[in-house]
Amino acid sequence: MNANSTSSTFVAHKPVHPLQAPFAISPLPPSNKRLPPEPATQQGRTRQSPTSRSKILVAAQYANQDFLQGIARFAKERNWHLITDMLHTGVLPKRWDGDGILAFVPYQSDQPSFANGTKVPNVTVSLADDCRSIPRIEPNHFEIGKLAAKHLIEVGCQNFLWAPFIDDPQNQERFAGFHSALKTFGYPCGQLPPPHAKSFQPWQENWTEWRQSVLELLSKPQDRIGLFAFNDCLSGELLTIADEIELSVPDQIAIVGAGNETVECEASHISLSSVDPNMEDMAYQAAALLSDLMEGKRCETECIRIAPRKVEARTSTEVSSRNNSRIHRAITFIAENYSDPNLGVNPVSDALGISRRQLERDFRAEKGKTIREHIEETRMKAATRLLVERRDDTVEDIARSVGISSPGSFFRTFRKRYGLTPSEFRSGA
């Protein structure tokens, strides 16, 4: 996004690198009152007339353009006056006497302490796990992980890796979504070690050990890898390592990050695909929540999660040909609908909007097997997982769950593929 495309209220600034130490802020004296305050009239403040402009402080050292556009859009609707000094100076204003605070905390910071120490309503948009401001808006990390997994499946990856940034609940939740989607489609998932352990440390402390571990894992020969990194900064580092060991991106490894930060994603020699966390909507919803609090309404939820918008696909995961794209869409459709007993070649071709004959020809040329064979393979992979996970279900229940209505057909197909009956497989698992 062009830095000059946002509202004239804001000036574009060079983003603070996420690995730099956080800016030190001297907060006001802390307050134990963390829930929204009572209406302004009960605090001795004079409620503004409907025609006056509310003064809202944007408490952020750095905020990307999507965040700024989200609050600018709401501010225009409500005729707010946004105080954006901190975006220019990096310093919290002194003796501030406005009506509300919108804080943006991309990483660990003392800004929430400042906001909670004031007597005006405040809402925090947080990307940091240690932020516990009430109320706050956060991305839905689980859904971000699911979206990344679906994208990597669609571009034809067969093996999958998760690259965490730090060992914290935020990373764990994002991995849970990624792993959950892959598991539904019958794919396993490996993990790289995080470059940081339990705290936000400089890269140099763990860099050598982390880099060597990643080099060893990525150097192992395997089919095309789909790698999901916690953020765009980390995906850029992994792109560099892939280059060093001559691992072709995206042909041998497809990389997707999260955050959709323009600088990190577009500046590399290979542009990086990234999950757009929907920052503009997070900012808009935060402004709407702040407006409610300023009107004396109470917030019933401590944290509101906003779903991601989409994967912004770039070169690091691109599909090289039209046929590949079509085949990968067919594979995704089958993975999402294998439990339908009526699933066959015709429903797949109808969903893709191409003829059955053309789809069958392209699928065999690309994958070396028929669509029916792939449907059977997908169902059997799902069956092996369900036999272990749902031990209280009968074999007949498992067969129906994967779209096979005849227990006899399920028994024969399973034994032919694995050399064991479903019951024998379950007993040995």
CSV table of C-alpha atoms in Angstrom, one decimal, residues 133-336:
chain,number,residue,atom,x,y,z
A,133,SER,CA,-5.5,-4.6,28.8
A,134,ILE,CA,-9.2,-4.7,29.2
A,135,PRO,CA,-10.9,-4.3,26.8
A,136,ARG,CA,-8.8,-5.3,23.8
A,137,ILE,CA,-9.0,-6.4,20.2
A,138,GLU,CA,-6.8,-9.2,19.0
A,139,PRO,CA,-6.4,-11.3,15.8
A,140,ASN,CA,-7.9,-14.7,15.7
A,141,HIS,CA,-4.7,-16.7,15.8
A,142,PHE,CA,-6.4,-20.1,15.4
A,143,GLU,CA,-8.2,-19.0,12.2
A,144,ILE,CA,-4.9,-17.5,10.9
A,145,GLY,CA,-3.3,-20.9,11.2
A,146,LYS,CA,-6.2,-22.6,9.4
A,147,LEU,CA,-6.1,-20.2,6.6
A,148,ALA,CA,-2.4,-20.7,6.1
A,149,ALA,CA,-2.8,-24.5,6.0
A,150,LYS,CA,-5.6,-24.3,3.4
A,151,HIS,CA,-3.5,-22.1,1.2
A,152,LEU,CA,-0.5,-24.4,1.3
A,153,ILE,CA,-2.7,-27.4,0.5
A,154,GLU,CA,-4.2,-25.5,-2.4
A,155,VAL,CA,-0.7,-24.9,-3.9
A,156,GLY,CA,0.1,-28.6,-3.8
A,157,CYS,CA,2.4,-29.0,-0.8
A,158,GLN,CA,2.7,-32.6,0.6
A,159,ASN,CA,4.8,-32.0,3.7
A,160,PHE,CA,4.3,-29.2,6.2
A,161,LEU,CA,6.3,-27.4,8.8
A,162,TRP,CA,5.4,-24.8,11.4
A,163,ALA,CA,8.0,-22.1,12.3
A,164,PRO,CA,7.1,-20.5,15.7
A,165,PHE,CA,8.7,-17.2,16.7
A,166,ILE,CA,8.6,-17.7,20.5
A,167,ASP,CA,7.2,-20.3,22.8
A,168,ASP,CA,4.1,-18.5,24.0
A,169,PRO,CA,0.3,-19.0,23.9
A,170,GLN,CA,-0.1,-16.8,20.9
A,171,ASN,CA,2.2,-19.0,18.8
A,172,GLN,CA,0.7,-22.1,20.2
A,173,GLU,CA,-2.8,-21.0,19.3
A,174,ARG,CA,-1.7,-20.2,15.7
A,175,PHE,CA,0.0,-23.6,15.4
A,176,ALA,CA,-3.2,-25.3,16.8
A,177,GLY,CA,-5.2,-23.9,13.9
A,178,PHE,CA,-2.6,-24.8,11.3
A,179,HIS,CA,-2.3,-28.4,12.7
A,180,SER,CA,-6.0,-28.8,13.0
A,181,ALA,CA,-6.7,-27.9,9.3
A,182,LEU,CA,-3.9,-30.2,8.1
A,183,LYS,CA,-5.1,-33.0,10.3
A,184,THR,CA,-8.6,-32.7,8.8
A,185,PHE,CA,-7.1,-33.2,5.4
A,186,GLY,CA,-5.0,-36.1,6.5
A,187,TYR,CA,-1.6,-34.4,6.6
A,188,PRO,CA,1.0,-34.6,9.4
A,189,CYS,CA,3.0,-31.5,10.4
A,190,GLY,CA,6.5,-31.0,11.7
A,191,GLN,CA,7.9,-28.1,13.7
A,192,LEU,CA,11.0,-26.0,13.6
A,193,PRO,CA,12.4,-24.7,16.9
A,194,PRO,CA,11.6,-21.1,17.8
A,195,PRO,CA,14.5,-18.5,17.6
A,196,HIS,CA,13.4,-17.3,21.0
A,197,ALA,CA,12.7,-19.4,24.0
A,198,LYS,CA,10.4,-18.1,26.8
A,199,SER,CA,11.1,-14.4,26.5
A,200,PHE,CA,11.7,-11.7,23.9
A,201,GLN,CA,15.4,-11.9,23.4
A,202,PRO,CA,17.8,-10.5,20.8
A,203,TRP,CA,18.4,-12.7,17.9
A,204,GLN,CA,22.1,-13.1,18.6
A,205,GLU,CA,21.6,-15.1,21.8
A,206,ASN,CA,20.0,-18.1,20.1
A,207,TRP,CA,20.9,-17.3,16.5
A,208,THR,CA,23.7,-19.9,15.8
A,209,GLU,CA,21.9,-22.8,17.4
A,210,TRP,CA,18.5,-22.0,15.9
A,211,ARG,CA,20.0,-21.5,12.4
A,212,GLN,CA,21.9,-24.8,12.5
A,213,SER,CA,18.7,-26.7,13.6
A,214,VAL,CA,16.7,-25.1,10.7
A,215,LEU,CA,19.5,-25.9,8.2
A,216,GLU,CA,19.5,-29.6,9.2
A,217,LEU,CA,15.7,-29.9,9.1
A,218,LEU,CA,15.3,-28.2,5.7
A,219,SER,CA,18.2,-30.1,4.1
A,220,LYS,CA,16.5,-33.5,4.5
A,221,PRO,CA,15.2,-34.7,1.1
A,222,GLN,CA,11.4,-34.7,0.9
A,223,ASP,CA,8.5,-33.7,-1.3
A,224,ARG,CA,7.5,-30.1,-1.7
A,225,ILE,CA,7.3,-28.4,1.7
A,226,GLY,CA,4.7,-26.0,2.9
A,227,LEU,CA,6.1,-23.8,5.6
A,228,PHE,CA,4.1,-21.5,7.8
A,229,ALA,CA,6.0,-18.9,9.8
A,230,PHE,CA,4.5,-17.0,12.7
A,231,ASN,CA,5.2,-13.6,11.2
A,232,ASP,CA,6.6,-12.0,8.0
A,233,CYS,CA,10.0,-11.2,9.7
A,234,LEU,CA,10.6,-14.9,10.4
A,235,SER,CA,9.4,-16.0,7.0
A,236,GLY,CA,12.0,-13.6,5.5
A,237,GLU,CA,14.8,-15.2,7.6
A,238,LEU,CA,13.7,-18.7,6.5
A,239,LEU,CA,13.7,-17.6,2.8
A,240,THR,CA,17.4,-16.6,3.3
A,241,ILE,CA,18.3,-20.0,4.8
A,242,ALA,CA,16.4,-21.7,1.9
A,243,ASP,CA,18.5,-19.8,-0.5
A,244,GLU,CA,21.8,-20.7,1.3
A,245,ILE,CA,21.1,-24.5,0.9
A,246,GLU,CA,19.8,-24.0,-2.7
A,247,LEU,CA,16.2,-25.0,-1.8
A,248,SER,CA,14.1,-23.6,-4.6
A,249,VAL,CA,11.2,-21.3,-3.5
A,250,PRO,CA,8.4,-21.9,-4.3
A,251,ASP,CA,9.1,-25.1,-6.3
A,252,GLN,CA,10.7,-27.1,-3.5
A,253,ILE,CA,9.4,-25.1,-0.5
A,254,ALA,CA,6.5,-22.7,-0.3
A,255,ILE,CA,6.6,-20.1,2.4
A,256,VAL,CA,3.7,-18.2,4.0
A,257,GLY,CA,4.0,-15.8,6.9
A,258,ALA,CA,1.4,-13.7,8.7
A,259,GLY,CA,0.9,-10.0,9.2
A,260,ASN,CA,1.0,-8.9,5.5
A,261,GLU,CA,3.6,-6.2,6.3
A,262,THR,CA,4.5,-4.5,3.0
A,263,VAL,CA,8.1,-3.9,3.8
A,264,GLU,CA,8.9,-7.5,4.8
A,265,CYS,CA,6.8,-9.1,2.1
A,266,GLU,CA,7.7,-7.0,-0.9
A,267,ALA,CA,11.4,-6.1,-0.2
A,268,SER,CA,12.8,-9.6,-0.6
A,269,HIS,CA,14.1,-10.9,-4.0
A,270,ILE,CA,11.2,-13.3,-3.8
A,271,SER,CA,8.0,-11.6,-2.5
A,272,LEU,CA,6.5,-13.4,0.5
A,273,SER,CA,2.9,-14.7,0.7
A,274,SER,CA,1.3,-13.7,4.0
A,275,VAL,CA,-2.0,-14.1,5.9
A,276,ASP,CA,-3.7,-10.7,6.1
A,277,PRO,CA,-4.9,-10.5,9.8
A,278,ASN,CA,-7.5,-7.9,8.9
A,279,MET,CA,-5.9,-5.1,10.8
A,280,GLU,CA,-8.2,-2.4,9.3
A,281,ASP,CA,-11.3,-4.2,10.7
A,282,MET,CA,-9.6,-4.7,14.1
A,283,ALA,CA,-8.9,-0.9,14.3
A,284,TYR,CA,-12.4,0.0,13.2
A,285,GLN,CA,-14.0,-2.4,15.7
A,286,ALA,CA,-11.7,-1.0,18.4
A,287,ALA,CA,-12.9,2.5,17.6
A,288,ALA,CA,-16.5,1.4,17.7
A,289,LEU,CA,-16.0,-0.2,21.1
A,290,LEU,CA,-14.3,2.9,22.4
A,291,SER,CA,-17.3,5.0,21.1
A,292,ASP,CA,-19.6,2.7,23.1
A,293,LEU,CA,-17.5,3.1,26.3
A,294,MET,CA,-17.4,6.9,25.9
A,295,GLU,CA,-21.2,6.8,25.8
A,296,GLY,CA,-21.3,5.0,29.2
A,297,LYS,CA,-21.9,1.5,27.9
A,298,ARG,CA,-20.1,-1.4,29.6
A,299,CYS,CA,-18.0,-3.9,27.8
A,300,GLU,CA,-19.1,-7.5,28.5
A,301,THR,CA,-16.1,-9.1,26.8
A,302,GLU,CA,-12.5,-8.7,27.8
A,303,CYS,CA,-11.1,-9.6,24.4
A,304,ILE,CA,-12.7,-9.6,21.0
A,305,ARG,CA,-11.1,-11.7,18.3
A,306,ILE,CA,-11.2,-10.6,14.6
A,307,ALA,CA,-11.0,-13.2,11.9
A,308,PRO,CA,-8.3,-12.9,9.2
A,309,ARG,CA,-9.2,-11.5,5.8
A,310,LYS,CA,-7.3,-13.7,3.3
A,311,VAL,CA,-3.9,-15.0,2.3
A,312,GLU,CA,-2.2,-12.4,0.1
A,313,ALA,CA,-0.5,-14.8,-2.3
A,314,ARG,CA,2.9,-13.7,-3.7
A,315,THR,CA,5.8,-15.4,-5.4
A,316,SER,CA,6.8,-17.6,-2.4
A,317,THR,CA,3.8,-19.8,-2.8
A,318,GLU,CA,2.8,-19.2,-6.4
A,319,VAL,CA,1.5,-22.0,-8.6
A,320,SER,CA,3.5,-22.2,-11.8
A,321,SER,CA,0.8,-23.2,-14.3
A,322,ARG,CA,-2.9,-23.0,-14.9
A,323,ASN,CA,-3.3,-26.8,-14.8
A,324,ASN,CA,-1.5,-27.0,-11.4
A,325,SER,CA,-3.9,-24.4,-10.0
A,326,ARG,CA,-6.9,-26.3,-11.2
A,327,ILE,CA,-5.6,-29.6,-9.9
A,328,HIS,CA,-4.8,-28.1,-6.5
A,329,ARG,CA,-8.3,-26.7,-6.3
A,330,ALA,CA,-9.7,-30.2,-7.0
A,331,ILE,CA,-7.5,-31.7,-4.3
A,332,THR,CA,-8.8,-29.1,-1.8
A,333,PHE,CA,-12.4,-29.7,-2.8
A,334,ILE,CA,-11.9,-33.5,-2.2
A,335,ALA,CA,-10.2,-32.9,1.1
A,336,GLU,CA,-13.2,-30.8,2.3
